[in-house]
Short mmCIF file of C-alpha atoms and ligand atoms in Angstrom, two decimals:
data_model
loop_
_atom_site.label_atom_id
_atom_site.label_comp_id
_atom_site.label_asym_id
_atom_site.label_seq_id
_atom_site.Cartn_x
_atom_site.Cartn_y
_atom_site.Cartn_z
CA UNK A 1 14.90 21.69 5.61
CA UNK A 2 14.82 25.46 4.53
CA UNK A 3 11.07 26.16 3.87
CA UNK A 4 9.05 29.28 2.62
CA UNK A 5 5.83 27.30 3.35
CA UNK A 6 4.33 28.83 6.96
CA UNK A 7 3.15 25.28 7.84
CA UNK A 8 4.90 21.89 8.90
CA UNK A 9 2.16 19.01 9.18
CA UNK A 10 3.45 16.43 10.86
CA UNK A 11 1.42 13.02 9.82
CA UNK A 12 1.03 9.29 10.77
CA UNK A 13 -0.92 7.14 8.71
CA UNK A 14 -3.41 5.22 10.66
CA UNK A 15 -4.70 1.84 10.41
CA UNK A 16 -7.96 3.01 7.32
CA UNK A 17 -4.66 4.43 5.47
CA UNK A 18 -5.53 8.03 6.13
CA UNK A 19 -2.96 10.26 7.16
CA UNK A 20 -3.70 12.09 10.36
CA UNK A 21 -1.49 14.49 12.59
CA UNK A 22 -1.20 18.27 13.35
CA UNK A 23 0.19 21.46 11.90
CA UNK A 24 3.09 23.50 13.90
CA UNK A 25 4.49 27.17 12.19
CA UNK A 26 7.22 27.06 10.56
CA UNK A 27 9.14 28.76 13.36
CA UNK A 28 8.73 25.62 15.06
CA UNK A 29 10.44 23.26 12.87
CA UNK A 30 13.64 22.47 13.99
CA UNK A 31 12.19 22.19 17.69
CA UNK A 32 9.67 19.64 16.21
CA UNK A 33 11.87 17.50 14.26
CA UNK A 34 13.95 17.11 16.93
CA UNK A 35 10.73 16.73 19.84
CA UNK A 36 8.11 15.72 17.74
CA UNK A 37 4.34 16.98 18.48
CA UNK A 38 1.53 15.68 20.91
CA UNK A 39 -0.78 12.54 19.66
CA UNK A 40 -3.61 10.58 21.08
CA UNK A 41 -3.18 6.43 21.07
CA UNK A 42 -6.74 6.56 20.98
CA UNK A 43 -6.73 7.86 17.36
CA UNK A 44 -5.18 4.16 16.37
CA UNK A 45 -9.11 3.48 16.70
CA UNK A 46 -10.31 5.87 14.05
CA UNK A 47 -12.20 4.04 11.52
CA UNK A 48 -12.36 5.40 7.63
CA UNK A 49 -15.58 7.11 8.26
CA UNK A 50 -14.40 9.19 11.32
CA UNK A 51 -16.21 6.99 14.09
CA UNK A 52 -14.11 6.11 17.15
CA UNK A 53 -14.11 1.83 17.54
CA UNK A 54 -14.12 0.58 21.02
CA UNK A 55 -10.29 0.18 22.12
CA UNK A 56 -8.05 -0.02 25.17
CA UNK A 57 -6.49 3.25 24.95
CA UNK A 58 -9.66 5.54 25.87
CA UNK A 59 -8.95 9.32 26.72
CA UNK A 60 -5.77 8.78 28.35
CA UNK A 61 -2.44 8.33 27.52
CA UNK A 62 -0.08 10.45 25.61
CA UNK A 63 2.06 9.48 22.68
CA UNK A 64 4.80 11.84 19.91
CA UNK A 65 4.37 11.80 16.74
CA UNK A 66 8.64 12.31 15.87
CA UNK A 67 8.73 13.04 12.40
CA UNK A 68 11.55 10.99 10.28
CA UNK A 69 13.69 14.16 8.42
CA UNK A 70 14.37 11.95 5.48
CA UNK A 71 10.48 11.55 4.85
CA UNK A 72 9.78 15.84 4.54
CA UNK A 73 8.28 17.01 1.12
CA UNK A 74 7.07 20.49 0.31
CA UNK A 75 4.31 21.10 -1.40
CA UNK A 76 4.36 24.53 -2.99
CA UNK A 77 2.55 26.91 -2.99
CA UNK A 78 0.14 27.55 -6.10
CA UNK A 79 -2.58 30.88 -6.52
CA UNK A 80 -4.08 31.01 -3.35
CA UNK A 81 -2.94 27.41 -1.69
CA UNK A 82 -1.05 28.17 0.47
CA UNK A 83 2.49 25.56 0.50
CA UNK A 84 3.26 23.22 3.29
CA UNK A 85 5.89 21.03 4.17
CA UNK A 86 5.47 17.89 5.32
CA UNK A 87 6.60 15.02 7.61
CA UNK A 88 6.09 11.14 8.28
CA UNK A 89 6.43 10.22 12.01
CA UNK A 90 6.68 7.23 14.15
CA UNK A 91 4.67 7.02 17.02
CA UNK A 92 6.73 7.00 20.53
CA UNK A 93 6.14 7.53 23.88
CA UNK A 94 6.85 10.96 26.24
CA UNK A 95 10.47 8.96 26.86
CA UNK A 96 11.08 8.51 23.18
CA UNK A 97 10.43 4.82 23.44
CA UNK A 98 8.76 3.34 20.67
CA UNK A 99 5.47 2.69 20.95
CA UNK A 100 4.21 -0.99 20.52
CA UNK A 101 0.94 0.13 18.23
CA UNK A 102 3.02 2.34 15.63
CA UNK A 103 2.27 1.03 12.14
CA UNK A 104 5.55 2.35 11.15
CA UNK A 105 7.76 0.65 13.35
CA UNK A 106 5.98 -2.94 12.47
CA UNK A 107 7.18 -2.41 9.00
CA UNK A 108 10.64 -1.26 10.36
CA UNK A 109 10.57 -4.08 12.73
CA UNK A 110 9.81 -6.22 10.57
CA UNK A 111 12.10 -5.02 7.72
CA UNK A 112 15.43 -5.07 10.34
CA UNK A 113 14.71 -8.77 11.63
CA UNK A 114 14.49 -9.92 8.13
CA UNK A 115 17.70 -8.17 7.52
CA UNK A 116 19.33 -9.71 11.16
CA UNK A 117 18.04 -13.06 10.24
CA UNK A 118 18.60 -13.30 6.20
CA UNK A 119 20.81 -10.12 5.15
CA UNK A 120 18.39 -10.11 3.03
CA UNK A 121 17.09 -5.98 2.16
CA UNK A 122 13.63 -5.23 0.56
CA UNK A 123 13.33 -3.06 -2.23
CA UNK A 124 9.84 -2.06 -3.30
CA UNK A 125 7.25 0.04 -5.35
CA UNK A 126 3.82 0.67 -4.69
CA UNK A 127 1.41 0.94 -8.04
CA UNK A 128 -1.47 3.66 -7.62
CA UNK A 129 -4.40 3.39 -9.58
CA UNK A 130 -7.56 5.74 -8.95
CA UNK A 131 -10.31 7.40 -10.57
CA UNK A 132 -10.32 11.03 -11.34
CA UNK A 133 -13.67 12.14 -12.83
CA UNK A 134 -14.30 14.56 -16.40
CA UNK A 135 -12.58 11.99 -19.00
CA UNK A 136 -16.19 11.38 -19.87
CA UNK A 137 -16.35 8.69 -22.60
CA UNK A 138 -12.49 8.30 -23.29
CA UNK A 139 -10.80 5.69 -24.51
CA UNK A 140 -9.12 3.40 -22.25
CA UNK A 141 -5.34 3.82 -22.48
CA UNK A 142 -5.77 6.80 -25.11
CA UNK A 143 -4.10 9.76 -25.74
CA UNK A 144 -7.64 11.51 -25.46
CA UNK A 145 -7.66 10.07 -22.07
CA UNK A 146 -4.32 11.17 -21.15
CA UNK A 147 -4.79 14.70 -22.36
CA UNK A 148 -8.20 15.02 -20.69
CA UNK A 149 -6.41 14.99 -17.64
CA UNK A 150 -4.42 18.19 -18.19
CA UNK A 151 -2.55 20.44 -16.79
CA UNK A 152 -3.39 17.66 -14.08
CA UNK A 153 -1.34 15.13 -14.89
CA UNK A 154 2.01 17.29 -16.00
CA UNK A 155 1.28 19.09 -13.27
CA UNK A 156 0.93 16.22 -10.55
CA UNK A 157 4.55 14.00 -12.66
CA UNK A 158 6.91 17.87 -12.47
CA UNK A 159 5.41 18.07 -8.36
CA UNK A 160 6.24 14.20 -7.87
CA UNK A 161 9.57 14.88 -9.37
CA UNK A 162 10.51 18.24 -7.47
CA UNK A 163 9.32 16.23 -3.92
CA UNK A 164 11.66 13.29 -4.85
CA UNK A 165 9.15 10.88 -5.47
CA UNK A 166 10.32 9.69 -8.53
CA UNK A 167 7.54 9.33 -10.47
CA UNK A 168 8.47 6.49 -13.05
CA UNK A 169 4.64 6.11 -15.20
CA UNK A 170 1.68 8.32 -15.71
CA UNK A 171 -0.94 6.55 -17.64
CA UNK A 172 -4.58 6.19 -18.66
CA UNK A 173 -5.44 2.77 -16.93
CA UNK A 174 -8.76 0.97 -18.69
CA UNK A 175 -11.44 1.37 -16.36
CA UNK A 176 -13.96 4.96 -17.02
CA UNK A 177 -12.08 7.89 -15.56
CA UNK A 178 -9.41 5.70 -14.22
CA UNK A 179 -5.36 6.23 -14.04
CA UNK A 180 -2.51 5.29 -12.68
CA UNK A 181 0.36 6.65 -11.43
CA UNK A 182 3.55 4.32 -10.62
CA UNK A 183 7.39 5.23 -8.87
CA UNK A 184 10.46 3.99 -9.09
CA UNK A 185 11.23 1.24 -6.58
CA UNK A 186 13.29 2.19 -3.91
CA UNK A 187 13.88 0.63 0.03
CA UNK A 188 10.99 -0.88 1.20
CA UNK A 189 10.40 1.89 4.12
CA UNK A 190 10.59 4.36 1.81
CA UNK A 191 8.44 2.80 -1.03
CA UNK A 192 5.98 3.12 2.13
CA UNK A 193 6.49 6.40 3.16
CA UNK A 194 5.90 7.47 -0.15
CA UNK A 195 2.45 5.53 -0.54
CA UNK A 196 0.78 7.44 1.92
CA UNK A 197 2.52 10.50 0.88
CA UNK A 198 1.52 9.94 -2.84
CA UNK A 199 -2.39 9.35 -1.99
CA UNK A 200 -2.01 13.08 -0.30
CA UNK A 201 -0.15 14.76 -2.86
CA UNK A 202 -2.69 13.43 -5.39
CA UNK A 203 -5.43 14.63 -3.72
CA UNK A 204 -4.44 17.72 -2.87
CA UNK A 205 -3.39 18.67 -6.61
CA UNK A 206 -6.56 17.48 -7.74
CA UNK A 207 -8.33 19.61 -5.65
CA UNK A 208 -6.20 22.51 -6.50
CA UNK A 209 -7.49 22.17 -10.02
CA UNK A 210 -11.15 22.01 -8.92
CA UNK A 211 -11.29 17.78 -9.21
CA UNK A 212 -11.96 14.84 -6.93
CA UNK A 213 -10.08 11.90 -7.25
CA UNK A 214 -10.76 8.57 -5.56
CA UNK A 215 -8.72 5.98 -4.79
CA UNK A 216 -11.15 3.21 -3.36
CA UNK A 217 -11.13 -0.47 -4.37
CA UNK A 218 -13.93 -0.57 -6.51
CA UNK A 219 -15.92 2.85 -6.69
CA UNK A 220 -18.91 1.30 -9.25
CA UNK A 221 -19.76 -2.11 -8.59
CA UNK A 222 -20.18 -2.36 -12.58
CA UNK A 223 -16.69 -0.38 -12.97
CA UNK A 224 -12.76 -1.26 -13.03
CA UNK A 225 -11.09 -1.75 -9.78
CA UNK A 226 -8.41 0.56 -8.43
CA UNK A 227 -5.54 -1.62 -6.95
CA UNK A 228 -2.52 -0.98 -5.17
CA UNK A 229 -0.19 -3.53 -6.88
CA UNK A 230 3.18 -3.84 -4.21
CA UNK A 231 6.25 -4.71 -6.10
CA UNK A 232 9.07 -6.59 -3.75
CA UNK A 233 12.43 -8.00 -4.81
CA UNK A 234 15.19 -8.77 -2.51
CA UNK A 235 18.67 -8.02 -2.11
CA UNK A 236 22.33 -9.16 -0.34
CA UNK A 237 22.54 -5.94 2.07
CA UNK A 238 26.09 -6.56 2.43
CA UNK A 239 26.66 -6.65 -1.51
CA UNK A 240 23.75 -4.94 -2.61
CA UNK A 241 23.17 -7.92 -5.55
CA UNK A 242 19.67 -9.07 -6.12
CA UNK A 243 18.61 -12.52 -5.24
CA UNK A 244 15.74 -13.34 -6.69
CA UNK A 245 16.13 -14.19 -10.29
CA UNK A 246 17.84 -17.84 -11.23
CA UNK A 247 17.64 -18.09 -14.83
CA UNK A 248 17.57 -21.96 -14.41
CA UNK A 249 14.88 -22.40 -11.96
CA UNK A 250 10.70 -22.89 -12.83
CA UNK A 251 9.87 -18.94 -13.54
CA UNK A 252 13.39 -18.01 -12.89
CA UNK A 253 12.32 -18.09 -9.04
CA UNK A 254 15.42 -18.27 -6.31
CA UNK A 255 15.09 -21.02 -4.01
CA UNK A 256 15.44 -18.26 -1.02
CA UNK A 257 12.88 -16.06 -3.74
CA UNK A 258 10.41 -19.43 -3.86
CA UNK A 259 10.51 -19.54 -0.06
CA UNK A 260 9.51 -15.62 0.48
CA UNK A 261 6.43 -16.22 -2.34
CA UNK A 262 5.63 -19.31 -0.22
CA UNK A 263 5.34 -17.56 2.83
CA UNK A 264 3.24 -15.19 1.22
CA UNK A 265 0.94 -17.39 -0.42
CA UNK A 266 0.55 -19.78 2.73
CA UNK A 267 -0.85 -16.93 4.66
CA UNK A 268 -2.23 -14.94 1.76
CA UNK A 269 -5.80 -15.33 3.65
CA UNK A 270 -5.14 -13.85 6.73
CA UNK A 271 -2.67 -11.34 5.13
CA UNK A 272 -5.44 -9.64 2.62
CA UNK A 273 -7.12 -8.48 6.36
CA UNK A 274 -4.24 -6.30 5.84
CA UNK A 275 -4.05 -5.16 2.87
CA UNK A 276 -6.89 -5.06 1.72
CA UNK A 277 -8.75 -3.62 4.49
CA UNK A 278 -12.27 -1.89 3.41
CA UNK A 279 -15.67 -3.31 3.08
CA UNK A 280 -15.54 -3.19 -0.80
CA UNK A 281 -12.38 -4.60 -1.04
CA UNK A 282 -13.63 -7.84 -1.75
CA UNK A 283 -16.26 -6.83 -4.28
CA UNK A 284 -12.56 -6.20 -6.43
CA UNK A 285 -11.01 -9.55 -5.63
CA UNK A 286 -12.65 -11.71 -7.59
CA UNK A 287 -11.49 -13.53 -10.71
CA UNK A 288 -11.98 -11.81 -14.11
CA UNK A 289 -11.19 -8.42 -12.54
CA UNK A 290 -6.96 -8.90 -13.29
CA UNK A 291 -7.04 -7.67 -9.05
CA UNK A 292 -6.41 -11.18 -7.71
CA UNK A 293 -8.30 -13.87 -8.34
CA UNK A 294 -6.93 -16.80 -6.27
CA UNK A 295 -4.00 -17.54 -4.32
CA UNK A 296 -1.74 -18.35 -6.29
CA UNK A 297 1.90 -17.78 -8.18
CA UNK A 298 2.06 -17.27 -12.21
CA UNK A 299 4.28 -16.13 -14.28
CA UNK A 300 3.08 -12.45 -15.98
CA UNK A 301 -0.09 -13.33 -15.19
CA UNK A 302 -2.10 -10.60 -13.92
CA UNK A 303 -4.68 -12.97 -12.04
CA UNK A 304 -2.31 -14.22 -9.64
CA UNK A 305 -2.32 -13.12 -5.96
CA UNK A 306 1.52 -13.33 -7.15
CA UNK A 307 2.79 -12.19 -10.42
CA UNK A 308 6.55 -12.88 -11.72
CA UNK A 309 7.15 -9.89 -13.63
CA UNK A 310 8.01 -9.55 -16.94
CA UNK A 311 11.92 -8.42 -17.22
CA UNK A 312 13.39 -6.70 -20.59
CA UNK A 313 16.95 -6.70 -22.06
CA UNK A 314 16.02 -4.10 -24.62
CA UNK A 315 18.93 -1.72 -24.17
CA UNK A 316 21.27 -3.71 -21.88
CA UNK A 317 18.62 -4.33 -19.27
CA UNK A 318 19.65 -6.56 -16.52
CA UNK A 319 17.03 -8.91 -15.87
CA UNK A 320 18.34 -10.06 -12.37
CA UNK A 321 18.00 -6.14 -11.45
CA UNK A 322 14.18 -5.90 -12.82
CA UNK A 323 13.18 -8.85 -11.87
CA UNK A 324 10.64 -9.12 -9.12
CA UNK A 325 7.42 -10.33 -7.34
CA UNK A 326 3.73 -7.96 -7.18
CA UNK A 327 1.12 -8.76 -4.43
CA UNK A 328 -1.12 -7.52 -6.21
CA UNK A 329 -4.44 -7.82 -3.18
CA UNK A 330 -3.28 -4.78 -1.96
CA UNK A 331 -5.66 -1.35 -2.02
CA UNK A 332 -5.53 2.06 -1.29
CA UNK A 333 -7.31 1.34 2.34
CA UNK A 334 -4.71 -0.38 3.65
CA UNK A 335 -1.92 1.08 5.68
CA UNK A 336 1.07 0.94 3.16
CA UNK A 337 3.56 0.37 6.79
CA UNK A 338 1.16 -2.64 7.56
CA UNK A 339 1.53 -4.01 4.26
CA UNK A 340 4.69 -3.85 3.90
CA UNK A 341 5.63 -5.44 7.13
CA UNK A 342 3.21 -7.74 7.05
CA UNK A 343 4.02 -9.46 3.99
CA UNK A 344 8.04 -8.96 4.89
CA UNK A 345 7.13 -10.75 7.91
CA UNK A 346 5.01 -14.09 5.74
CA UNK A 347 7.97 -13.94 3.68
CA UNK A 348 10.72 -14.12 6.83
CA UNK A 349 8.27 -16.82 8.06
CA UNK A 350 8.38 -18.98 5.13
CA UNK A 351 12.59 -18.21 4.88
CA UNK A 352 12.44 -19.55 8.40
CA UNK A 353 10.07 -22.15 8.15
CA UNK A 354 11.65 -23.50 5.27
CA UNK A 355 8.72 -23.39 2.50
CA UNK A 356 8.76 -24.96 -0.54
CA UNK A 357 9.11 -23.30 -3.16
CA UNK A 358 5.30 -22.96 -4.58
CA UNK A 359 4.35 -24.15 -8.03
CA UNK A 360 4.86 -21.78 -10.68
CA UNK A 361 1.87 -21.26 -12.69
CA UNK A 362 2.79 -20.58 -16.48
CA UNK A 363 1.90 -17.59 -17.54
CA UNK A 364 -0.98 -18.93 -20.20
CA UNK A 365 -2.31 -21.06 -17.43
CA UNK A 366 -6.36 -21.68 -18.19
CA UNK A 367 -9.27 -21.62 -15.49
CA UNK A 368 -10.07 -25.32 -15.74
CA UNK A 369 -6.16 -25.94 -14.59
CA UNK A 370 -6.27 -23.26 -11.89
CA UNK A 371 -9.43 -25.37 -10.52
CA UNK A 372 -8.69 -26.66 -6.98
CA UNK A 373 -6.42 -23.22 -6.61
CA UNK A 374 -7.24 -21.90 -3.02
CA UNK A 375 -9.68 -18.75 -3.35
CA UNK A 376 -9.51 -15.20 -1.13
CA UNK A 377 -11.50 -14.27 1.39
CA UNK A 378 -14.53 -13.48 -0.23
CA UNK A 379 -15.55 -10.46 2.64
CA UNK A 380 -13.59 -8.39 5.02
CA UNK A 381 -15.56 -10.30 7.83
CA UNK A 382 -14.09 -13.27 6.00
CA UNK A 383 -10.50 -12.01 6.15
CA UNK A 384 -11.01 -10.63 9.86
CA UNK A 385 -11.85 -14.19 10.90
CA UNK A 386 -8.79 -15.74 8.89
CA UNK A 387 -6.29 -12.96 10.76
CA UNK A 388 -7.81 -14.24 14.12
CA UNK A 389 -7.70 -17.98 13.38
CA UNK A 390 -4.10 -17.60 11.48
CA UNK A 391 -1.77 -17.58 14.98
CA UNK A 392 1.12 -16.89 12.89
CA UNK A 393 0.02 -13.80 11.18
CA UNK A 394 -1.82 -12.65 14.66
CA UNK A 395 0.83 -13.14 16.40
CA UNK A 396 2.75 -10.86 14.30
CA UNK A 397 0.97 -7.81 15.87
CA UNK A 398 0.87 -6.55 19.50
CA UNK A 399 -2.27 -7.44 21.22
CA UNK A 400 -3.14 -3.98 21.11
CA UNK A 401 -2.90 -3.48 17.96
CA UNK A 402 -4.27 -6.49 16.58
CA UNK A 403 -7.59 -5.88 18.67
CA UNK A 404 -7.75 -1.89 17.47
CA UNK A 405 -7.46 -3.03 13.84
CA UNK A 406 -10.32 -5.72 14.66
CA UNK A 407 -12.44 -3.13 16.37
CA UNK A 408 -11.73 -0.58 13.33
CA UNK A 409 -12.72 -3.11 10.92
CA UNK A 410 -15.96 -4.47 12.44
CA UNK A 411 -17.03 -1.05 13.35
CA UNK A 412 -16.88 -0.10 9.60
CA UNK A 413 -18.54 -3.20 8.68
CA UNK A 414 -21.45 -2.25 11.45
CA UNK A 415 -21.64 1.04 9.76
CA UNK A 416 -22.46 -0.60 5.94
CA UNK A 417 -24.62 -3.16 7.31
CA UNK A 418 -27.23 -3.37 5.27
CA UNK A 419 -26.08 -1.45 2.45
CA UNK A 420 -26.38 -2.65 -1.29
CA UNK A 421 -23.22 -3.26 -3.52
CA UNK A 422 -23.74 0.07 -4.70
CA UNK A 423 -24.24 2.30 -1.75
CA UNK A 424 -21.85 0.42 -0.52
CA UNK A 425 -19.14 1.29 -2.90
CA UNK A 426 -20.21 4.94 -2.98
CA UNK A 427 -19.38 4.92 0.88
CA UNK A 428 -16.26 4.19 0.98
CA UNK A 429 -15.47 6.33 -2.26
CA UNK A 430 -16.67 9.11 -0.13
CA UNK A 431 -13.79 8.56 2.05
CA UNK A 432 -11.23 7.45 0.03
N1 LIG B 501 -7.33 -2.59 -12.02
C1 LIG B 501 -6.74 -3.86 -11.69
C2 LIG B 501 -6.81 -4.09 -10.20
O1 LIG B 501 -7.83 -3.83 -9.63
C3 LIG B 501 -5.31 -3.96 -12.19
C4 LIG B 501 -5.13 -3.86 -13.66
C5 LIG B 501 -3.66 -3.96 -14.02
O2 LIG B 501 -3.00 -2.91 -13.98
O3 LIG B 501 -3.15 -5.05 -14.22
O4 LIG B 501 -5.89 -4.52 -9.56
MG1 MG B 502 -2.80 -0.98 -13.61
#
C-alpha cells in the first residue's frame, strides 16, 4: 500500500478486545508485511486494566505479529495528528507456524472447518453502539442529537467510507449521549477485522475533536447499555445463495438455519464468557434492557439472545438476501475474532450434532409465556464457571488459551472486588 503516513502500526487484538502491537517507519513496510514484527505470548495475559494475569507463557518465548495486507487502513492525517496506516496480524511463530493462542486464527479455524464440513460461508456485521459525551439533554433518536455530534459524526461516516469500512448507519441511539454506528455485512473475518478496527478509528477521531467516547457495556448503572449486536447469515460457498430464509418454515428459519440458532442457543451460557467478557457485562443483560434477556429465539424481538430480523421488499428487496440472525449478548469487551469463531463453532456443533430446530418465539411473545425460558449468566464469574463446566465450548480452545482467558478474567474480577455497581461501571468505562 502506497502511504504518506510515516507510521505502520501493526496490531492484534487481545483477549479484553484492545488492540495492541508496535509501530515500524514507513520505510519498513514492505519488509514487515512480508516478515511481520516481534510480539510477546505473554501479552495474551493482559487484562483490560493493564495488569499481567498469571499464565504459562512468562518472559520467554517469541511470537510475529504478520500483518494480513487485505486488513491495512490509513488514517489521515488531520492539523497536527499525524496519519498512520494500519494493519491486523495473526500471531505465528519465528517459523511462520501458526500459533495455537492467536484469536485470529480460532475464528479462521473455525470459519474454514465450517466451510470443509457444511460449504456453508458466514457473512456478518457487527453493530457498535457507544456513548460519546456533550449531547447534554438531547432527545433520543433526534435530529438535535444527531447534529450535536458534529463535524464528528460526518467526519467519522466520509473516514469510514475512504478506509473501506462501509459504513451503512449513523444514528442517535436512545440512551443519554449514546450512538451507534453500523456497516455493511461482509465475510465473517472481515466483519471482524473491522470490529476492532472500528472501536480504534472511533476513538481516535473523537479524540481528534477534543471528545471521549466509550464503548463499555453499561457505563451508568441507571443508563442505556451499549451492545455489540453480531449479525450472521449463511451462504452456499460454491453458489454464493443464502440459506437461511424458507418462507414456509416457523419464522422463515432453514432447517440447516434452525440447527446453527440451536447450536447457539444450547451453549449460549458458556458462549456469553466470550462475548461478553467484562465485569459489567452482566449488569446489561438483564431483561427490560432490549440487550438480551434470556436465551432464547424470537422473531424481531429485540429481547431475544436471538433475533430473526426483520426483512423489507420495499424497492425489490430480496428477503432471502437480508434475511438473517443477531446475537445480540455480544459487547465491545469481547474479542470480535473470539466471537465470531466461537459462535461459528456452536453453530457447526449443532449442524453436526443434529439440533433441532429451536422454537420460534413470535415476535409479540409476553413475559408470562417466556416464563420457564432459560436465563444468562447473571455474572462474569457465572459465565467463567459455565465455559469450564461446558466441555464442548472448552474444548473449542487450546488449553493455553482457554486458561489465559480464565486467568484474564478472574484477575479483572479480583481487581473490582468490592466495588459498587457504580464504581464498578465507571472502571471499566475508563478502559473501554
Ligand atoms: N442498547 C441495547 C443493548 O444494550 C440495544 C438497543 C437496540 O438497538 O435494540 O443491546
Ligand atoms: Mg441499537
Amino acid at each position: 500500500m502506497m502511504t504518506t503516513a510515516p507510521t505502520v502500526f501493526v496490531a492484534t487484538s487481545d483477549l479484553t478486545g484492545h488492540a495492541r502491537g508496535r509501530a515500524v517507519p514507513r520505510d519498513a513496510h514492505d519488509a514487515v508485511l512480508k516478515r511481520g514484527v516481534g510480539w510477546v505470548p505473554a501479552d495474551l495475559a493482559l487484562t483490560a486494566f493493564g495488569d499481567l494475569a498469571p499464565n504459562v507463557f512468562g518472559s520467554t518465548g517469541d511470537l510475529r505479529l504478520l500483518p494480513d495486507a487485505s486488513s491495512g487502513i490509513e488514517i489521515p492525517a488531520a492539523a497536527d495528528a499525524p496519519g498512520v496506516l494500519m494493519y491486523l496480524a495473526d500471531q505465528v511463530l519465528p517459523d511462520g507456524t501458526r500459533w495455537s493462542c492467536c484469536p485470529r486464527t480460532f475464528a479462521r479455524t473455525a470459519l474454514a472447518d465450517l466451510k470443509d464440513a457444511t460449504g456453508l460461508e458466514v457473512v456478518a456485521s457487527f453493530e457498535h453502539e457507544f456513548m460519546l459525551p456533550g449531547a447534554a439533554g438531547s432527545a433520543p433518536f433526534s435530529f438535535t442529537r444527531y447534529r450535536s455530534a458534529e463535524p464528528f459524526g460526518s467526519n467519522l461516516v466520509t473516514l469510514l467510507g475512504q478506509i473501506g469500512l462501509e459504513p451503512e448507519t449513523w444514528l442517535p441511539e436512545f440512551g443519554a449521549d449514546q450512538f451507534e454506528i453500523t456497516l455493511r455485512p461482509s465475510d465473517a473475518l472481515v466483519a471482524a477485522d473491522r470490529a476492532i478496527l472500528l472501536k480504534e478509528v472511533v476513538r481516535d477521531l473523537a479524540a481528534r475533536h477534543g471528545r471521549r467516547v466509550t464503548f463499555a457495556p453499561l457505563p451508568d448503572p441507571d443508563g442505556s447499555g451499549n451492545g455489540v449486536h453480531v449479525h450472521l447469515s449463511l451462504r452456499d460457498a460454491a453458489t454464493g445463495q443464502p440459506v437461511l430464509f424458507a418462507p414456509d418454515q416457523p419464522g422463515r428459519l432453514s432447517t440447516i438455519g434452525g440447527k446453527f440458532a440451536a447450536g447457539m442457543l444450547a451453549h449460549a451460557r458458556a458462549l456469553v464468557a466470550i462475548t461478553a467478557g467484562s465485569p459489567s457485562s452482566y449488569l446489561r443483560l438483564k431483561p427490560h434492557r432490549w440487550s438480551a434477556g434470556g436465551i432464547f429465539l424470537a422473531e424481531h424481538n429485540r429481547e431475544a439472545l436471538l433475533r430473526i430480523c426483520p426483512t423489507s421488499t420495499i424497492g425489490d428487496g430480496v428477503p432471502a438476501e437480508q434475511f438473517n440472525l443477531e446475537y445480540r449478548a455480544a459487547d465491545a469487551t469481547a474479542n470480535p475474532w473470539l466471537v465470531i469463531g466461537a459462535l461459528v463453532r456452536a453453530g457447526l456443533h449443532g449442524i453436526q450434532a443434529g439440533y433441532e430446530t429451536p422454537r420460534v418465539w413470535p415476535e409479540e411473545v409476553t413475559e408470562t409465556e417466556l416464563v420457564g425460558v432459560p436465563a444468562l449468566p447473571e455474572s462474569l464469574s457465572e459465565a467463567l464457571a459455565e465455559l469450564t463446566a461446558d466441555r464442548t465450548v472448552a474444548g473449542w480452545f487450546h488449553p493455553d488459551l482457554r486458561e489465559t482467558y480464565l486467568a484474564v478474567k478472574q484477575a479483572e474480577l479480583a481487581r473490582v472486588a468490592g466495588h459498587d455497581q457504580r464504581e464498578l461501571c465507571n472502571r471499566v468505562a475508563d478502559v473501554y
